[in-house]
Amino acid sequence: MKSLEKIAFFLLPLSALISELTFVPNRILILLCLSWVIFRDKRIINYVSKKKWLILIVVFYLIFILFSNKFLSNEAILLLTIPVYLLLYGSSSLEQFYLKKYFILATVTYSIILIASKTISIASFGFSNFLAKKYWWNEILYKNLTATLHGHPTYIAMFITAAIIMMLNNQASSKKYFTSTQRVLVLTTLLSVLLLLVVKISYLTLGVVMLFYIITLFRKNRRKEAWISLCILILTGIAVFNLSGVKQRLLNDISYFGAKEVQTDDQNRINERAALWQSSTHFIKENPIIGSSFQGRSSKESIYPLAKKLYPPLEYAKNSHNNYLEFGVRYGLPGALVFLFFIFMYLKVGVKNRSFEIIGIAVLICLFSLTESFMFREQGISFVAIFTAILGKQVYGKYI
């Protein structure tokens, strides 16, 4: 049964990564794992029988929401992902060491599949024809890389950045996930794909985490490793900044922040995001307590009119692309405060346990939340649920 359990916890994050392509493997795997956990552990059945009236009330309440407010019902179903993953990982007989290792392996596997699928796609048109294009390298960056698997670059970058944080944390451990050669291959694969994804917030996150890692090394008197890491960070930063497709986007963003107002004549992603953020902020000011979900309408529809006015090139309704604002738009200021409290608890647990890993993941959630509303997407909520479950198991033991 151990072997089956290992396979399951390798496939769970992998199925979450491919959920943008199809939900089916993830749903089937969760259902099978959940059924096995419930029937294997009698304590869960006993708990349900003791709390049956409370559970019935919750079920009836969810049914009421389902038929009375489709937006709240969709969000409630999505958020159920968190307790499900907590139950699956928390009741696993595997040590958190193996749960982390299989998460990394799943992320590496997906990265290899991503590169392979893009290579096959290019080969089908002919490598010579592909290389004959003037700016052929732009065809393997950002969304062009993930198009074959319908992946979202930012969410994939989240998983990869988290895997790298885990690898860095494991460096100081006596029990390694992989051999020296394997570690080099794993890190090379992850960093290469992260570089090709051109997700700027992932570069910033990794830079902040690396600085914290270097400080940690200095505090532990591992000065040689610290100086080597610092040199690698500086050289990598210079190389990344000078890559075509990265430098221009960064300069555009910098020029935006130096401008006094949104540049409506320039179809730049940062201008679009600025309009969405301004519109979201305005909506929250107008509806500080009762958000759009309680009003029976989507967050996209709520912020679109003003966002379109601020940024005319905006073609269709989009969400806030910011977790803090998205919680505020959907649930009012109380919702935004709940999300902030969640991040605060992550940081508090990390600092209390002096865990570089937990603090690193908290920093990742904080920074990625500035540019994406990932708590309302399947991949994003699965990522947070998996890590909350793994790190919770690490801190609190078998049952979370």
Coordinates of C-alpha atoms in Angstrom, one line a residue:
M1 CA 0.0 0.0 0.0
K2 CA 3.0 2.3 0.6
S3 CA 3.8 2.1 -3.1
L4 CA 0.3 3.1 -4.1
E5 CA 0.4 6.0 -1.6
K6 CA 3.6 7.3 -3.1
I7 CA 2.2 7.1 -6.6
A8 CA -1.0 9.0 -5.4
F9 CA 1.0 11.8 -3.8
F10 CA 3.2 12.1 -6.9
L11 CA 0.1 12.3 -9.2
L12 CA -1.9 14.8 -7.0
P13 CA 0.3 17.8 -7.7
L14 CA 0.9 16.6 -11.3
S15 CA -2.9 16.4 -11.9
A16 CA -3.2 19.9 -10.4
L17 CA -0.6 21.2 -12.8
I18 CA -2.5 19.9 -15.8
S19 CA -5.9 21.0 -14.5
E20 CA -5.9 23.9 -17.0
L21 CA -5.9 21.3 -19.7
T22 CA -8.4 18.9 -18.0
F23 CA -9.9 18.6 -14.6
V24 CA -10.7 14.9 -15.0
P25 CA -7.5 13.2 -13.7
N26 CA -7.5 15.5 -10.6
R27 CA -11.1 14.9 -9.8
I28 CA -10.9 11.1 -10.2
L29 CA -7.7 10.9 -8.1
I30 CA -9.1 13.1 -5.3
L31 CA -12.3 11.0 -5.2
L32 CA -10.3 7.7 -5.1
C33 CA -7.9 9.0 -2.4
L34 CA -10.8 10.5 -0.3
S35 CA -12.8 7.3 -0.5
W36 CA -9.7 5.3 0.6
V37 CA -8.9 7.6 3.5
I38 CA -12.5 7.6 4.8
F39 CA -13.0 3.8 4.7
R40 CA -9.5 3.2 6.0
D41 CA -9.7 5.4 9.1
K42 CA -12.6 4.6 11.4
R43 CA -12.0 7.8 13.4
I44 CA -13.3 9.8 10.5
I45 CA -16.5 7.8 10.3
N46 CA -16.9 8.0 14.1
Y47 CA -16.4 11.8 14.0
V48 CA -19.0 12.1 11.2
S49 CA -21.5 10.0 13.2
K50 CA -21.0 12.1 16.4
K51 CA -21.3 15.4 14.5
K52 CA -24.0 14.3 12.1
W53 CA -26.4 17.2 13.0
L54 CA -23.7 19.8 12.5
I55 CA -22.7 18.2 9.2
L56 CA -26.3 18.1 8.0
I57 CA -26.8 21.8 8.8
V58 CA -23.6 22.6 6.8
V59 CA -24.8 20.5 3.9
F60 CA -28.3 22.1 3.9
Y61 CA -26.6 25.5 4.1
L62 CA -24.4 24.7 1.1
I63 CA -27.4 23.4 -0.8
F64 CA -29.2 26.7 0.0
I65 CA -26.3 28.7 -1.3
L66 CA -26.0 26.4 -4.4
F67 CA -29.6 27.3 -5.5
S68 CA -29.8 30.9 -4.3
N69 CA -26.4 32.4 -5.4
K70 CA -24.4 30.7 -8.1
F71 CA -21.3 32.9 -7.5
L72 CA -21.1 32.0 -3.8
S73 CA -21.8 28.3 -4.6
N74 CA -19.0 28.1 -7.2
E75 CA -16.5 29.8 -4.7
A76 CA -17.7 27.5 -1.9
I77 CA -17.1 24.4 -4.0
L78 CA -13.7 25.7 -5.1
L79 CA -12.6 26.5 -1.5
L80 CA -13.6 22.9 -0.4
T81 CA -10.4 21.9 -2.1
I82 CA -8.4 23.1 0.9
P83 CA -10.0 20.9 3.6
V84 CA -9.9 17.9 1.1
Y85 CA -6.2 18.3 0.6
L86 CA -5.7 18.8 4.3
L87 CA -7.5 15.6 5.0
L88 CA -5.6 13.6 2.3
Y89 CA -2.1 14.9 3.3
G90 CA -2.8 15.1 7.0
S91 CA -3.9 11.4 7.2
S92 CA -1.1 10.1 5.0
S93 CA 1.3 7.6 6.6
L94 CA 4.1 9.1 4.5
E95 CA 6.6 11.4 6.2
Q96 CA 6.5 15.1 5.1
F97 CA 10.0 14.4 3.6
Y98 CA 8.5 12.1 0.9
L99 CA 5.5 14.3 0.3
K100 CA 7.8 17.2 -0.5
K101 CA 10.0 15.0 -2.7
Y102 CA 7.1 13.8 -4.7
F103 CA 5.9 17.4 -5.2
I104 CA 9.3 18.3 -6.6
L105 CA 9.3 15.2 -8.8
A106 CA 5.8 16.0 -10.1
T107 CA 6.9 19.6 -10.9
V108 CA 10.0 18.4 -12.7
T109 CA 8.0 15.8 -14.6
Y110 CA 5.5 18.5 -15.8
S111 CA 8.4 20.7 -16.8
I112 CA 10.0 18.0 -18.9
I113 CA 6.6 17.3 -20.5
L114 CA 6.2 21.0 -21.2
I115 CA 9.6 21.2 -23.0
A116 CA 9.0 17.9 -24.8
S117 CA 5.6 19.0 -26.1
K118 CA 7.0 22.3 -27.3
T119 CA 9.9 20.6 -29.0
I120 CA 7.5 18.1 -30.8
S121 CA 5.4 21.1 -31.8
I122 CA 8.4 22.9 -33.4
A123 CA 9.6 19.7 -35.0
S124 CA 6.3 19.2 -36.7
F125 CA 6.8 22.5 -38.6
G126 CA 10.6 21.8 -39.2
F127 CA 13.5 23.1 -37.1
S128 CA 15.0 24.9 -40.1
N129 CA 11.8 26.7 -40.9
F130 CA 11.4 27.6 -37.2
L131 CA 15.0 29.0 -36.8
A132 CA 14.6 31.0 -40.1
K133 CA 12.1 33.3 -38.3
K134 CA 13.6 36.7 -37.4
Y135 CA 12.7 36.5 -33.7
W136 CA 12.4 32.7 -33.3
W137 CA 13.2 32.8 -29.6
N138 CA 10.1 34.7 -28.8
E139 CA 8.1 31.6 -30.0
I140 CA 9.4 29.6 -27.0
L141 CA 8.8 32.2 -24.3
Y142 CA 5.9 33.0 -21.9
K143 CA 2.5 31.7 -23.2
N144 CA 4.1 30.3 -26.4
L145 CA 5.9 27.7 -24.2
T146 CA 2.7 26.6 -22.4
A147 CA 0.3 26.8 -25.3
T148 CA 0.4 23.1 -26.2
L149 CA -0.7 22.1 -22.7
H150 CA -3.0 25.2 -22.3
G151 CA -1.1 26.1 -19.1
H152 CA -1.0 29.4 -17.3
P153 CA 2.6 30.6 -17.1
T154 CA 2.1 32.3 -13.7
Y155 CA 0.6 29.3 -12.0
I156 CA 3.3 27.0 -13.4
A157 CA 5.9 29.4 -12.2
M158 CA 4.4 29.2 -8.7
F159 CA 4.8 25.5 -8.6
I160 CA 8.4 25.7 -10.0
T161 CA 9.4 28.5 -7.6
A162 CA 8.0 26.5 -4.6
A163 CA 10.0 23.4 -5.7
I164 CA 13.2 25.5 -5.9
I165 CA 12.5 26.8 -2.4
M166 CA 12.1 23.2 -1.2
M167 CA 15.4 22.3 -2.8
L168 CA 17.2 25.2 -1.2
N169 CA 15.8 24.3 2.2
N170 CA 16.9 20.7 1.7
Q171 CA 20.6 21.8 1.2
A172 CA 21.1 22.1 4.9
S173 CA 19.5 18.8 5.7
S174 CA 21.4 15.6 6.3
K175 CA 18.7 13.6 4.5
K176 CA 18.7 14.7 0.8
Y177 CA 15.9 14.4 -1.7
F178 CA 18.3 13.5 -4.5
T179 CA 22.0 12.7 -5.1
S180 CA 24.4 15.5 -6.0
T181 CA 24.1 14.8 -9.8
Q182 CA 20.3 14.5 -9.5
R183 CA 20.1 17.8 -7.6
V184 CA 22.1 19.6 -10.4
L185 CA 19.8 18.1 -13.1
V186 CA 16.6 18.9 -11.1
L187 CA 17.6 22.5 -10.4
T188 CA 18.8 23.0 -14.0
T189 CA 15.5 21.8 -15.4
L190 CA 13.4 23.9 -13.0
L191 CA 15.4 27.1 -13.5
S192 CA 15.5 26.7 -17.3
V193 CA 11.7 26.4 -17.5
L194 CA 11.2 29.2 -15.1
L195 CA 13.5 31.4 -17.3
L196 CA 11.5 30.5 -20.4
L197 CA 8.2 31.3 -18.7
V198 CA 9.3 34.9 -18.3
V199 CA 7.0 35.5 -15.3
K200 CA 8.5 38.6 -13.8
I201 CA 7.0 38.2 -10.3
S202 CA 8.6 34.7 -10.1
Y203 CA 12.0 36.4 -10.7
L204 CA 11.3 38.9 -8.0
T205 CA 10.1 36.2 -5.6
L206 CA 13.1 34.0 -6.2
G207 CA 15.4 37.0 -5.7
V208 CA 13.9 37.9 -2.4
V209 CA 13.9 34.2 -1.2
M210 CA 17.6 33.8 -2.3
L211 CA 18.6 36.9 -0.4
F212 CA 16.9 35.5 2.7
Y213 CA 18.6 32.2 2.0
I214 CA 22.0 33.9 1.8
I215 CA 21.4 35.8 5.1
T216 CA 20.5 32.4 6.6
L217 CA 23.8 30.9 5.4
F218 CA 25.8 33.8 6.8
R219 CA 24.0 33.4 10.2
K220 CA 25.0 29.7 10.2
N221 CA 28.6 30.6 9.4
R222 CA 28.4 28.8 6.1
R223 CA 30.2 31.8 4.5
K224 CA 31.6 30.0 1.5
E225 CA 28.2 28.8 0.4
A226 CA 26.8 32.2 1.1
W227 CA 29.3 34.1 -1.1
I228 CA 28.9 31.5 -3.9
S229 CA 25.1 31.9 -3.8
L230 CA 25.4 35.7 -3.8
C231 CA 27.6 35.6 -6.9
I232 CA 25.2 33.3 -8.6
L233 CA 22.3 35.5 -7.7
I234 CA 24.0 38.7 -9.1
L235 CA 25.1 37.0 -12.3
T236 CA 21.8 35.4 -12.9
G237 CA 20.0 38.7 -12.3
I238 CA 22.2 40.5 -14.8
A239 CA 21.6 37.7 -17.4
V240 CA 17.9 37.6 -16.9
F241 CA 17.5 41.4 -17.1
N242 CA 19.4 41.4 -20.5
L243 CA 17.3 38.7 -22.1
S244 CA 15.2 39.7 -25.0
G245 CA 11.6 39.7 -24.0
V246 CA 12.4 40.4 -20.3
K247 CA 14.3 43.7 -20.4
Q248 CA 11.7 45.5 -22.6
R249 CA 8.8 44.3 -20.4
L250 CA 10.6 45.4 -17.2
L251 CA 11.4 48.8 -18.7
N252 CA 7.8 49.2 -19.8
D253 CA 6.7 48.5 -16.2
I254 CA 9.2 50.9 -14.8
S255 CA 8.1 53.6 -17.2
Y256 CA 4.5 53.1 -16.2
F257 CA 5.2 53.6 -12.5
G258 CA 6.9 56.8 -13.4
A259 CA 3.8 58.1 -15.3
K260 CA 1.1 60.1 -13.7
E261 CA -1.8 58.3 -15.3
V262 CA -2.8 55.2 -17.2
Q263 CA -1.4 55.3 -20.8
T264 CA -4.6 54.3 -22.7
D265 CA -3.0 54.4 -26.1
D266 CA -0.4 51.7 -25.2
Q267 CA -1.5 48.1 -25.2
N268 CA 0.8 47.1 -22.3
R269 CA -0.1 44.5 -19.7
I270 CA 0.9 46.8 -16.8
N271 CA -1.5 49.5 -18.1
E272 CA -4.3 46.9 -18.3
R273 CA -3.6 45.7 -14.7
A274 CA -3.5 49.3 -13.4
A275 CA -6.9 49.9 -14.8
L276 CA -8.2 46.7 -13.2
W277 CA -6.6 47.6 -9.9
Q278 CA -8.0 51.1 -9.9
S279 CA -11.5 49.9 -10.8
S280 CA -11.3 47.2 -8.0
T281 CA -10.2 49.8 -5.4
H282 CA -13.1 52.0 -6.5
F283 CA -15.6 49.2 -6.2
I284 CA -14.4 48.2 -2.7
K285 CA -14.7 51.9 -1.6
E286 CA -18.3 51.9 -2.9
N287 CA -19.1 48.4 -1.4
P288 CA -16.9 48.0 1.7
I289 CA -19.1 45.4 3.4
I290 CA -21.2 43.6 0.9
G291 CA -19.0 42.4 -2.0
S292 CA -20.1 41.4 -5.5
S293 CA -20.6 37.7 -4.6
F294 CA -23.1 38.6 -2.0
Q295 CA -24.8 40.9 -4.5
G296 CA -25.2 38.0 -6.9
R297 CA -22.9 39.1 -9.6
S298 CA -19.3 38.3 -10.7
S299 CA -16.3 40.3 -9.8
K300 CA -15.5 40.7 -13.5
E301 CA -18.8 42.3 -14.3
S302 CA -18.5 44.6 -11.3
I303 CA -15.2 46.1 -12.2
Y304 CA -15.3 46.0 -16.0
P305 CA -17.2 49.2 -16.8
L306 CA -14.8 51.5 -15.0
A307 CA -11.8 49.4 -16.1
K308 CA -12.9 49.7 -19.7
K309 CA -13.3 53.5 -19.3
L310 CA -9.8 53.8 -17.8
Y311 CA -8.3 51.5 -20.4
P312 CA -10.2 51.4 -23.7
P313 CA -8.1 48.6 -25.2
L314 CA -9.5 46.2 -22.6
E315 CA -11.5 43.7 -24.8
Y316 CA -13.5 41.7 -22.2
A317 CA -14.2 41.5 -18.5
K318 CA -11.4 40.3 -16.3
N319 CA -11.0 39.8 -12.5
S320 CA -8.8 42.0 -10.4
H321 CA -5.6 40.1 -11.1
N322 CA -4.7 40.7 -7.4
N323 CA -5.7 38.4 -4.6
Y324 CA -6.0 41.2 -2.0
L325 CA -8.3 43.3 -4.2
E326 CA -10.2 40.2 -5.5
F327 CA -11.1 39.2 -2.0
G328 CA -12.2 42.8 -1.3
V329 CA -14.3 43.0 -4.5
R330 CA -16.0 39.6 -3.9
Y331 CA -16.5 39.7 -0.1
G332 CA -15.9 43.4 0.9
L333 CA -13.2 44.5 3.4
P334 CA -13.9 41.6 5.8
G335 CA -12.9 39.2 3.0
A336 CA -9.7 41.0 2.3
L337 CA -8.9 41.0 6.0
V338 CA -9.5 37.2 6.2
F339 CA -6.9 36.7 3.4
L340 CA -4.4 39.0 5.1
F341 CA -4.9 37.0 8.3
F342 CA -4.2 33.8 6.4
I343 CA -0.9 35.2 5.1
F344 CA 0.0 36.6 8.6
M345 CA -0.5 33.1 10.1
Y346 CA 1.8 31.6 7.5
L347 CA 4.5 34.1 8.3
K348 CA 3.9 33.7 12.1
V349 CA 4.3 29.9 11.9
G350 CA 7.4 30.3 9.7
V351 CA 9.1 32.7 12.1
K352 CA 8.0 30.8 15.2
N353 CA 9.5 27.6 13.8
R354 CA 12.5 29.4 12.2
S355 CA 11.6 27.7 9.0
F356 CA 13.2 29.1 5.8
E357 CA 10.8 26.9 3.8
I358 CA 7.5 28.2 5.3
I359 CA 8.7 31.8 5.2
G360 CA 9.7 31.3 1.6
I361 CA 6.3 29.9 0.6
A362 CA 4.6 32.8 2.5
V363 CA 6.7 35.3 0.6
L364 CA 5.7 33.5 -2.7
I365 CA 2.0 33.8 -1.8
C366 CA 2.4 37.4 -0.8
L367 CA 4.2 38.5 -4.0
F368 CA 2.3 36.4 -6.5
S369 CA -0.9 37.8 -5.0
L370 CA 0.1 41.2 -6.2
T371 CA -0.4 40.2 -9.9
E372 CA -2.8 37.3 -9.9
S373 CA -6.1 36.2 -8.3
F374 CA -4.9 32.7 -8.0
M375 CA -7.1 31.9 -5.0
F376 CA -10.0 31.7 -7.4
R377 CA -8.5 29.4 -9.9
E378 CA -8.2 25.6 -9.7
Q379 CA -4.4 25.5 -10.0
G380 CA -3.9 28.3 -7.6
I381 CA -6.2 27.0 -4.8
S382 CA -4.7 23.5 -5.3
F383 CA -1.2 24.9 -4.8
V384 CA -2.1 26.7 -1.6
A385 CA -4.0 23.7 -0.3
I386 CA -1.2 21.2 -1.0
F387 CA 1.4 23.4 0.6
T388 CA -0.8 24.3 3.6
A389 CA -1.3 20.5 4.1
I390 CA 2.4 19.5 3.7
L391 CA 3.7 22.3 5.9
G392 CA 0.9 21.8 8.4
K393 CA 1.8 18.1 8.7
Q394 CA 5.5 19.2 9.2
V395 CA 4.6 21.5 12.1
Y396 CA 1.6 19.9 13.7
G397 CA 2.1 16.2 13.0
K398 CA 0.0 13.5 11.3
Y399 CA -3.5 14.8 11.8
I400 CA -4.0 18.5 11.0

